[in-house]
Amino acid sequence: MASDANGIPELDQDKYDADEQVKIICLGDSAVGKSKLMERFLIDGYRPQQLSTYALTLYKYNTTIDRKAVLVDFWDTAGQERFQSMHPSYYHKAHACIMVFDVQRKITYKNLTNWYTELREYRPEIPCVVVANKIDGETSQTGLFLIFYSLPILFFTRLSLLFAADMKVTQRNFNFAKKQGLPLYFVSAADGTNVVKMFKETIKMAMSYKQNSSDFMDEVMRELENFELEQNKDLSLQTAQEGLKPESPESV
């Protein structure tokens, strides 16, 4: 994996045969399920663990948008979120952000303000989505209650409450996203609810931002990328033409 001038790892776009490349970062407190959401989306798998991520993980995902091959570079935290801050390099060249909180832990919701403030310090313009994870949690707790404590006469009443639990979670009033004008998704990494939808829409936002950004530095980066792409095309054409030249006759 190559690195840029700042020592930040970059994917080889040519290696993955992509027309475009975007970077999407994840923010949020420890153990809110950031890594599990990525695992659910990328490999449709889920391992119920409470361990935080201890090393930066780069997830690669190939997709097609508007007939263009797009390489998505998902960045997962290196456990730095435990210190309520990320290294500036984490935000470098990001085109979108997924900000996650745990609906069962109020403090993770309150801390969204800090994460959003830091995000805007380094990336003032990129699109950001807010993700309420673990909406399945109340259902699981209610289910255990039914199994061990419900009386037969109350069974159907409790059962109706069981199926209504998720709806209750999604109807809670989370004002942060609305106040900031950000999309809000209610998801579950455990059962996959809304995970694919959230990721695919975020990828589209990242692509749209990269192509239409009015941020000066992003415009400079776009011009540099286009210049490098044209240089690579010219070099490939020159190499191909040289390969077609007839060999000079051997001297007798």
PDB file of C-alpha atoms in Angstrom:
ATOM      1  CA  MET A   1       0.000   0.000   0.000  1.00  0.00           C
ATOM      2  CA  ALA A   2       1.427   3.335  -1.080  1.00  0.00           C
ATOM      3  CA  SER A   3       1.632   6.477   1.038  1.00  0.00           C
ATOM      4  CA  ASP A   4       1.334  10.123   0.122  1.00  0.00           C
ATOM      5  CA  ALA A   5       3.713  12.927   1.095  1.00  0.00           C
ATOM      6  CA  ASN A   6       2.233  13.003   4.586  1.00  0.00           C
ATOM      7  CA  GLY A   7       2.849   9.310   5.132  1.00  0.00           C
ATOM      8  CA  ILE A   8      -0.856   8.545   4.916  1.00  0.00           C
ATOM      9  CA  PRO A   9      -1.709   5.176   3.336  1.00  0.00           C
ATOM     10  CA  GLU A  10      -3.413   5.317  -0.033  1.00  0.00           C
ATOM     11  CA  LEU A  11      -4.912   2.617  -2.201  1.00  0.00           C
ATOM     12  CA  ASP A  12      -3.596   2.037  -5.711  1.00  0.00           C
ATOM     13  CA  GLN A  13      -6.563   3.071  -7.844  1.00  0.00           C
ATOM     14  CA  ASP A  14      -5.091   1.554 -11.015  1.00  0.00           C
ATOM     15  CA  LYS A  15      -4.543  -1.773  -9.263  1.00  0.00           C
ATOM     16  CA  TYR A  16      -8.264  -2.074  -8.592  1.00  0.00           C
ATOM     17  CA  ASP A  17      -9.227  -0.867 -12.085  1.00  0.00           C
ATOM     18  CA  ALA A  18     -11.445   1.959 -10.828  1.00  0.00           C
ATOM     19  CA  ASP A  19     -12.560   5.125 -12.593  1.00  0.00           C
ATOM     20  CA  GLU A  20     -13.114   6.929  -9.302  1.00  0.00           C
ATOM     21  CA  GLN A  21     -11.961   6.504  -5.712  1.00  0.00           C
ATOM     22  CA  VAL A  22     -13.630   7.915  -2.607  1.00  0.00           C
ATOM     23  CA  LYS A  23     -12.773   7.820   1.070  1.00  0.00           C
ATOM     24  CA  ILE A  24     -15.449   7.442   3.756  1.00  0.00           C
ATOM     25  CA  ILE A  25     -14.581   7.708   7.443  1.00  0.00           C
ATOM     26  CA  CYS A  26     -16.458   6.497  10.537  1.00  0.00           C
ATOM     27  CA  LEU A  27     -16.718   8.448  13.781  1.00  0.00           C
ATOM     28  CA  GLY A  28     -18.272   7.734  17.165  1.00  0.00           C
ATOM     29  CA  ASP A  29     -17.504   6.474  20.651  1.00  0.00           C
ATOM     30  CA  SER A  30     -15.953   3.089  21.367  1.00  0.00           C
ATOM     31  CA  ALA A  31     -18.171   0.003  21.071  1.00  0.00           C
ATOM     32  CA  VAL A  32     -21.035   1.739  19.267  1.00  0.00           C
ATOM     33  CA  GLY A  33     -20.712  -0.809  16.460  1.00  0.00           C
ATOM     34  CA  LYS A  34     -18.749   0.987  13.734  1.00  0.00           C
ATOM     35  CA  SER A  35     -16.684  -2.061  12.765  1.00  0.00           C
ATOM     36  CA  LYS A  36     -19.699  -4.361  13.007  1.00  0.00           C
ATOM     37  CA  LEU A  37     -21.665  -2.179  10.615  1.00  0.00           C
ATOM     38  CA  MET A  38     -18.871  -2.413   8.061  1.00  0.00           C
ATOM     39  CA  GLU A  39     -18.649  -6.170   8.494  1.00  0.00           C
ATOM     40  CA  ARG A  40     -22.394  -6.487   7.993  1.00  0.00           C
ATOM     41  CA  PHE A  41     -22.280  -4.427   4.804  1.00  0.00           C
ATOM     42  CA  LEU A  42     -19.092  -5.819   3.273  1.00  0.00           C
ATOM     43  CA  ILE A  43     -19.273  -9.505   4.154  1.00  0.00           C
ATOM     44  CA  ASP A  44     -22.843  -9.800   5.442  1.00  0.00           C
ATOM     45  CA  GLY A  45     -21.519 -11.182   8.690  1.00  0.00           C
ATOM     46  CA  TYR A  46     -21.740 -10.269  12.338  1.00  0.00           C
ATOM     47  CA  ARG A  47     -19.753 -11.447  15.337  1.00  0.00           C
ATOM     48  CA  PRO A  48     -21.278 -10.345  18.648  1.00  0.00           C
ATOM     49  CA  GLN A  49     -18.272  -8.932  20.500  1.00  0.00           C
ATOM     50  CA  GLN A  50     -17.829  -5.856  22.676  1.00  0.00           C
ATOM     51  CA  LEU A  51     -14.138  -5.322  21.940  1.00  0.00           C
ATOM     52  CA  SER A  52     -13.039  -1.995  20.505  1.00  0.00           C
ATOM     53  CA  THR A  53     -10.936  -1.740  17.371  1.00  0.00           C
ATOM     54  CA  TYR A  54      -7.251  -1.560  18.261  1.00  0.00           C
ATOM     55  CA  ALA A  55      -5.749  -0.934  14.828  1.00  0.00           C
ATOM     56  CA  LEU A  56      -6.766   1.194  11.872  1.00  0.00           C
ATOM     57  CA  THR A  57      -8.631  -0.930   9.361  1.00  0.00           C
ATOM     58  CA  LEU A  58      -9.086  -0.022   5.715  1.00  0.00           C
ATOM     59  CA  TYR A  59     -12.008  -1.763   4.062  1.00  0.00           C
ATOM     60  CA  LYS A  60     -12.117  -1.817   0.255  1.00  0.00           C
ATOM     61  CA  TYR A  61     -15.392  -1.989  -1.645  1.00  0.00           C
ATOM     62  CA  ASN A  62     -15.964  -1.967  -5.411  1.00  0.00           C
ATOM     63  CA  THR A  63     -19.206  -0.702  -6.884  1.00  0.00           C
ATOM     64  CA  THR A  64     -20.605   0.983  -9.993  1.00  0.00           C
ATOM     65  CA  ILE A  65     -22.230   4.419 -10.005  1.00  0.00           C
ATOM     66  CA  ASP A  66     -23.480   6.055 -13.203  1.00  0.00           C
ATOM     67  CA  ARG A  67     -21.584   3.441 -15.250  1.00  0.00           C
ATOM     68  CA  LYS A  68     -18.329   4.289 -13.504  1.00  0.00           C
ATOM     69  CA  ALA A  69     -16.278   1.769 -11.541  1.00  0.00           C
ATOM     70  CA  VAL A  70     -15.845   3.215  -8.053  1.00  0.00           C
ATOM     71  CA  LEU A  71     -13.396   2.056  -5.397  1.00  0.00           C
ATOM     72  CA  VAL A  72     -14.610   2.963  -1.911  1.00  0.00           C
ATOM     73  CA  ASP A  73     -12.023   3.211   0.847  1.00  0.00           C
ATOM     74  CA  PHE A  74     -13.729   2.827   4.246  1.00  0.00           C
ATOM     75  CA  TRP A  75     -11.621   3.961   7.216  1.00  0.00           C
ATOM     76  CA  ASP A  76     -12.334   2.477  10.623  1.00  0.00           C
ATOM     77  CA  THR A  77     -10.815   3.992  13.769  1.00  0.00           C
ATOM     78  CA  ALA A  78      -7.665   2.803  15.506  1.00  0.00           C
ATOM     79  CA  GLY A  79      -9.110   2.992  18.995  1.00  0.00           C
ATOM     80  CA  GLN A  80      -8.232   6.699  19.119  1.00  0.00           C
ATOM     81  CA  GLU A  81     -11.897   7.480  19.767  1.00  0.00           C
ATOM     82  CA  ARG A  82     -11.322   6.353  23.351  1.00  0.00           C
ATOM     83  CA  PHE A  83      -9.445   9.640  23.786  1.00  0.00           C
ATOM     84  CA  GLN A  84     -12.397  11.574  22.318  1.00  0.00           C
ATOM     85  CA  SER A  85     -10.282  12.766  19.395  1.00  0.00           C
ATOM     86  CA  MET A  86      -8.829  11.526  16.126  1.00  0.00           C
ATOM     87  CA  HIS A  87      -5.480  12.253  14.479  1.00  0.00           C
ATOM     88  CA  PRO A  88      -5.835  14.897  11.732  1.00  0.00           C
ATOM     89  CA  SER A  89      -4.595  12.412   9.121  1.00  0.00           C
ATOM     90  CA  TYR A  90      -7.757  10.379   9.675  1.00  0.00           C
ATOM     91  CA  TYR A  91      -9.786  13.189   8.085  1.00  0.00           C
ATOM     92  CA  HIS A  92      -7.349  13.800   5.224  1.00  0.00           C
ATOM     93  CA  LYS A  93      -9.054  13.608   1.794  1.00  0.00           C
ATOM     94  CA  ALA A  94     -12.283  12.195   3.240  1.00  0.00           C
ATOM     95  CA  HIS A  95     -15.319  12.605   0.985  1.00  0.00           C
ATOM     96  CA  ALA A  96     -18.033  11.584   3.473  1.00  0.00           C
ATOM     97  CA  CYS A  97     -18.487  10.649   7.118  1.00  0.00           C
ATOM     98  CA  ILE A  98     -20.620   8.083   8.939  1.00  0.00           C
ATOM     99  CA  MET A  99     -21.169   9.153  12.558  1.00  0.00           C
ATOM    100  CA  VAL A 100     -22.472   6.358  14.800  1.00  0.00           C
ATOM    101  CA  PHE A 101     -24.047   6.242  18.256  1.00  0.00           C
ATOM    102  CA  ASP A 102     -25.577   3.469  20.358  1.00  0.00           C
ATOM    103  CA  VAL A 103     -29.305   3.937  21.074  1.00  0.00           C
ATOM    104  CA  GLN A 104     -28.841   2.038  24.347  1.00  0.00           C
ATOM    105  CA  ARG A 105     -26.086   4.353  25.660  1.00  0.00           C
ATOM    106  CA  LYS A 106     -27.127   7.961  26.055  1.00  0.00           C
ATOM    107  CA  ILE A 107     -23.574   9.248  26.467  1.00  0.00           C
ATOM    108  CA  THR A 108     -22.675   8.099  22.947  1.00  0.00           C
ATOM    109  CA  TYR A 109     -25.497  10.267  21.615  1.00  0.00           C
ATOM    110  CA  LYS A 110     -24.404  13.288  23.660  1.00  0.00           C
ATOM    111  CA  ASN A 111     -20.847  12.923  22.362  1.00  0.00           C
ATOM    112  CA  LEU A 112     -21.997  13.342  18.756  1.00  0.00           C
ATOM    113  CA  THR A 113     -21.640  17.094  19.240  1.00  0.00           C
ATOM    114  CA  ASN A 114     -17.917  16.736  19.987  1.00  0.00           C
ATOM    115  CA  TRP A 115     -17.325  14.418  17.040  1.00  0.00           C
ATOM    116  CA  TYR A 116     -19.193  16.691  14.669  1.00  0.00           C
ATOM    117  CA  THR A 117     -17.279  19.762  15.842  1.00  0.00           C
ATOM    118  CA  GLU A 118     -13.961  18.024  15.215  1.00  0.00           C
ATOM    119  CA  LEU A 119     -15.118  16.757  11.818  1.00  0.00           C
ATOM    120  CA  ARG A 120     -16.034  20.258  10.676  1.00  0.00           C
ATOM    121  CA  GLU A 121     -12.692  21.582  11.899  1.00  0.00           C
ATOM    122  CA  TYR A 122     -10.872  19.408   9.367  1.00  0.00           C
ATOM    123  CA  ARG A 123     -13.540  18.775   6.712  1.00  0.00           C
ATOM    124  CA  PRO A 124     -16.031  21.664   6.750  1.00  0.00           C
ATOM    125  CA  GLU A 125     -17.988  20.679   3.651  1.00  0.00           C
ATOM    126  CA  ILE A 126     -18.168  16.892   3.331  1.00  0.00           C
ATOM    127  CA  PRO A 127     -21.550  15.152   3.683  1.00  0.00           C
ATOM    128  CA  CYS A 128     -22.187  13.414   6.992  1.00  0.00           C
ATOM    129  CA  VAL A 129     -24.850  10.916   8.056  1.00  0.00           C
ATOM    130  CA  VAL A 130     -25.894  10.105  11.624  1.00  0.00           C
ATOM    131  CA  VAL A 131     -26.461   6.440  12.424  1.00  0.00           C
ATOM    132  CA  ALA A 132     -28.460   5.165  15.404  1.00  0.00           C
ATOM    133  CA  ASN A 133     -27.158   1.622  15.855  1.00  0.00           C
ATOM    134  CA  LYS A 134     -28.376  -1.339  17.945  1.00  0.00           C
ATOM    135  CA  ILE A 135     -32.102  -0.671  17.536  1.00  0.00           C
ATOM    136  CA  ASP A 136     -32.528  -4.423  18.030  1.00  0.00           C
ATOM    137  CA  GLY A 137     -31.353  -4.184  21.657  1.00  0.00           C
ATOM    138  CA  GLU A 138     -34.726  -3.523  23.262  1.00  0.00           C
ATOM    139  CA  THR A 139     -36.266  -6.424  21.375  1.00  0.00           C
ATOM    140  CA  SER A 140     -33.674  -8.835  22.751  1.00  0.00           C
ATOM    141  CA  GLN A 141     -34.224  -7.671  26.319  1.00  0.00           C
ATOM    142  CA  THR A 142     -37.994  -7.924  25.990  1.00  0.00           C
ATOM    143  CA  GLY A 143     -37.647 -11.378  24.500  1.00  0.00           C
ATOM    144  CA  LEU A 144     -35.721 -12.612  27.528  1.00  0.00           C
ATOM    145  CA  PHE A 145     -38.369 -11.165  29.804  1.00  0.00           C
ATOM    146  CA  LEU A 146     -41.054 -13.093  27.951  1.00  0.00           C
ATOM    147  CA  ILE A 147     -39.212 -16.382  28.177  1.00  0.00           C
ATOM    148  CA  PHE A 148     -38.439 -16.297  31.878  1.00  0.00           C
ATOM    149  CA  TYR A 149     -41.052 -14.135  33.584  1.00  0.00           C
ATOM    150  CA  SER A 150     -44.284 -13.742  31.596  1.00  0.00           C
ATOM    151  CA  LEU A 151     -47.444 -15.333  32.896  1.00  0.00           C
ATOM    152  CA  PRO A 152     -49.575 -17.235  30.357  1.00  0.00           C
ATOM    153  CA  ILE A 153     -52.471 -14.820  30.776  1.00  0.00           C
ATOM    154  CA  LEU A 154     -50.238 -11.892  29.770  1.00  0.00           C
ATOM    155  CA  PHE A 155     -48.453 -13.693  26.946  1.00  0.00           C
ATOM    156  CA  PHE A 156     -50.187 -12.046  24.004  1.00  0.00           C
ATOM    157  CA  THR A 157     -49.936  -8.596  25.560  1.00  0.00           C
ATOM    158  CA  ARG A 158     -46.204  -9.001  26.089  1.00  0.00           C
ATOM    159  CA  LEU A 159     -45.804 -10.459  22.611  1.00  0.00           C
ATOM    160  CA  SER A 160     -47.362  -7.378  21.037  1.00  0.00           C
ATOM    161  CA  LEU A 161     -44.988  -5.204  23.054  1.00  0.00           C
ATOM    162  CA  LEU A 162     -42.096  -7.316  21.800  1.00  0.00           C
ATOM    163  CA  PHE A 163     -42.838  -6.553  18.163  1.00  0.00           C
ATOM    164  CA  ALA A 164     -43.498  -2.892  18.955  1.00  0.00           C
ATOM    165  CA  ALA A 165     -40.101  -2.378  20.625  1.00  0.00           C
ATOM    166  CA  ASP A 166     -38.213  -1.520  17.444  1.00  0.00           C
ATOM    167  CA  MET A 167     -40.885   0.971  16.419  1.00  0.00           C
ATOM    168  CA  LYS A 168     -40.588   2.635  19.830  1.00  0.00           C
ATOM    169  CA  VAL A 169     -36.844   3.041  19.344  1.00  0.00           C
ATOM    170  CA  THR A 170     -37.168   4.581  15.885  1.00  0.00           C
ATOM    171  CA  GLN A 171     -39.779   7.069  17.083  1.00  0.00           C
ATOM    172  CA  ARG A 172     -37.544   8.582  19.741  1.00  0.00           C
ATOM    173  CA  ASN A 173     -36.802  12.230  19.198  1.00  0.00           C
ATOM    174  CA  PHE A 174     -33.116  12.556  18.293  1.00  0.00           C
ATOM    175  CA  ASN A 175     -32.761  16.288  17.659  1.00  0.00           C
ATOM    176  CA  PHE A 176     -29.045  16.382  16.845  1.00  0.00           C
ATOM    177  CA  ALA A 177     -29.349  15.223  13.230  1.00  0.00           C
ATOM    178  CA  LYS A 178     -32.349  17.456  12.558  1.00  0.00           C
ATOM    179  CA  LYS A 179     -30.628  20.463  14.128  1.00  0.00           C
ATOM    180  CA  GLN A 180     -27.545  20.014  11.946  1.00  0.00           C
ATOM    181  CA  GLY A 181     -29.555  19.159   8.837  1.00  0.00           C
ATOM    182  CA  LEU A 182     -28.068  15.657   8.596  1.00  0.00           C
ATOM    183  CA  PRO A 183     -29.692  12.406   7.432  1.00  0.00           C
ATOM    184  CA  LEU A 184     -30.531  10.013  10.299  1.00  0.00           C
ATOM    185  CA  TYR A 185     -30.616   6.233   9.870  1.00  0.00           C
ATOM    186  CA  PHE A 186     -31.891   3.710  12.413  1.00  0.00           C
ATOM    187  CA  VAL A 187     -29.895   0.518  11.881  1.00  0.00           C
ATOM    188  CA  SER A 188     -28.867  -2.774  13.434  1.00  0.00           C
ATOM    189  CA  ALA A 189     -25.506  -4.365  12.734  1.00  0.00           C
ATOM    190  CA  ALA A 190     -26.807  -7.515  14.423  1.00  0.00           C
ATOM    191  CA  ASP A 191     -29.735  -8.209  12.088  1.00  0.00           C
ATOM    192  CA  GLY A 192     -28.824  -5.946   9.148  1.00  0.00           C
ATOM    193  CA  THR A 193     -31.738  -3.509   9.375  1.00  0.00           C
ATOM    194  CA  ASN A 194     -31.147  -0.536   7.016  1.00  0.00           C
ATOM    195  CA  VAL A 195     -27.379  -1.191   6.880  1.00  0.00           C
ATOM    196  CA  VAL A 196     -27.094  -1.676   3.111  1.00  0.00           C
ATOM    197  CA  LYS A 197     -29.355   1.290   2.402  1.00  0.00           C
ATOM    198  CA  MET A 198     -27.332   3.567   4.681  1.00  0.00           C
ATOM    199  CA  PHE A 199     -23.966   2.614   3.169  1.00  0.00           C
ATOM    200  CA  LYS A 200     -25.098   2.822  -0.457  1.00  0.00           C
ATOM    201  CA  GLU A 201     -26.646   6.251   0.016  1.00  0.00           C
ATOM    202  CA  THR A 202     -23.508   7.463   1.798  1.00  0.00           C
ATOM    203  CA  ILE A 203     -21.355   6.249  -1.102  1.00  0.00           C
ATOM    204  CA  LYS A 204     -23.523   8.234  -3.524  1.00  0.00           C
ATOM    205  CA  MET A 205     -23.128  11.318  -1.328  1.00  0.00           C
ATOM    206  CA  ALA A 206     -19.351  10.873  -1.308  1.00  0.00           C
ATOM    207  CA  MET A 207     -19.241  10.572  -5.095  1.00  0.00           C
ATOM    208  CA  SER A 208     -21.451  13.613  -5.566  1.00  0.00           C
ATOM    209  CA  TYR A 209     -19.300  15.636  -3.184  1.00  0.00           C
ATOM    210  CA  LYS A 210     -16.066  14.670  -4.920  1.00  0.00           C
ATOM    211  CA  GLN A 211     -17.432  15.644  -8.323  1.00  0.00           C
ATOM    212  CA  ASN A 212     -19.142  18.870  -7.262  1.00  0.00           C
ATOM    213  CA  SER A 213     -17.228  20.147  -4.241  1.00  0.00           C
ATOM    214  CA  SER A 214     -16.740  23.908  -3.990  1.00  0.00           C
ATOM    215  CA  ASP A 215     -13.997  23.529  -1.382  1.00  0.00           C
ATOM    216  CA  PHE A 216     -10.793  25.077  -2.746  1.00  0.00           C
ATOM    217  CA  MET A 217      -8.450  22.310  -1.605  1.00  0.00           C
ATOM    218  CA  ASP A 218     -10.772  19.660  -3.014  1.00  0.00           C
ATOM    219  CA  GLU A 219     -10.787  21.485  -6.347  1.00  0.00           C
ATOM    220  CA  VAL A 220      -6.983  21.507  -6.320  1.00  0.00           C
ATOM    221  CA  MET A 221      -6.911  17.772  -5.550  1.00  0.00           C
ATOM    222  CA  ARG A 222      -9.359  17.077  -8.389  1.00  0.00           C
ATOM    223  CA  GLU A 223      -7.185  18.977 -10.850  1.00  0.00           C
ATOM    224  CA  LEU A 224      -4.089  17.087  -9.694  1.00  0.00           C
ATOM    225  CA  GLU A 225      -5.873  13.745 -10.033  1.00  0.00           C
ATOM    226  CA  ASN A 226      -7.062  14.639 -13.543  1.00  0.00           C
ATOM    227  CA  PHE A 227      -3.552  15.774 -14.479  1.00  0.00           C
ATOM    228  CA  GLU A 228      -2.024  12.525 -13.222  1.00  0.00           C
ATOM    229  CA  LEU A 229      -4.693  10.522 -15.061  1.00  0.00           C
ATOM    230  CA  GLU A 230      -3.936  12.310 -18.344  1.00  0.00           C
ATOM    231  CA  GLN A 231      -0.211  11.767 -17.826  1.00  0.00           C
ATOM    232  CA  ASN A 232      -0.768   8.049 -17.265  1.00  0.00           C
ATOM    233  CA  LYS A 233      -2.887   7.835 -20.416  1.00  0.00           C
ATOM    234  CA  ASP A 234      -0.233   9.648 -22.473  1.00  0.00           C
ATOM    235  CA  LEU A 235       2.474   7.380 -21.080  1.00  0.00           C
ATOM    236  CA  SER A 236       0.440   4.262 -21.870  1.00  0.00           C
ATOM    237  CA  LEU A 237      -0.207   5.502 -25.418  1.00  0.00           C
ATOM    238  CA  GLN A 238       3.473   6.304 -25.925  1.00  0.00           C
ATOM    239  CA  THR A 239       4.482   2.868 -24.659  1.00  0.00           C
ATOM    240  CA  ALA A 240       1.974   1.195 -26.960  1.00  0.00           C
ATOM    241  CA  GLN A 241       3.193   3.177 -29.969  1.00  0.00           C
ATOM    242  CA  GLU A 242       6.811   2.324 -29.242  1.00  0.00           C
ATOM    243  CA  GLY A 243       5.858  -1.320 -29.062  1.00  0.00           C
ATOM    244  CA  LEU A 244       4.393  -1.122 -32.579  1.00  0.00           C
ATOM    245  CA  LYS A 245       7.522   0.375 -34.163  1.00  0.00           C
ATOM    246  CA  PRO A 246       9.247  -2.040 -36.603  1.00  0.00           C
ATOM    247  CA  GLU A 247      12.544  -3.320 -35.372  1.00  0.00           C
ATOM    248  CA  SER A 248      15.592  -1.979 -37.194  1.00  0.00           C
ATOM    249  CA  PRO A 249      17.283  -4.570 -39.441  1.00  0.00           C
ATOM    250  CA  GLU A 250      20.342  -6.154 -37.945  1.00  0.00           C
ATOM    251  CA  SER A 251      23.566  -4.921 -39.384  1.00  0.00           C
ATOM    252  CA  VAL A 252      25.327  -7.496 -41.549  1.00  0.00           C
TER     253      VAL A 252
END
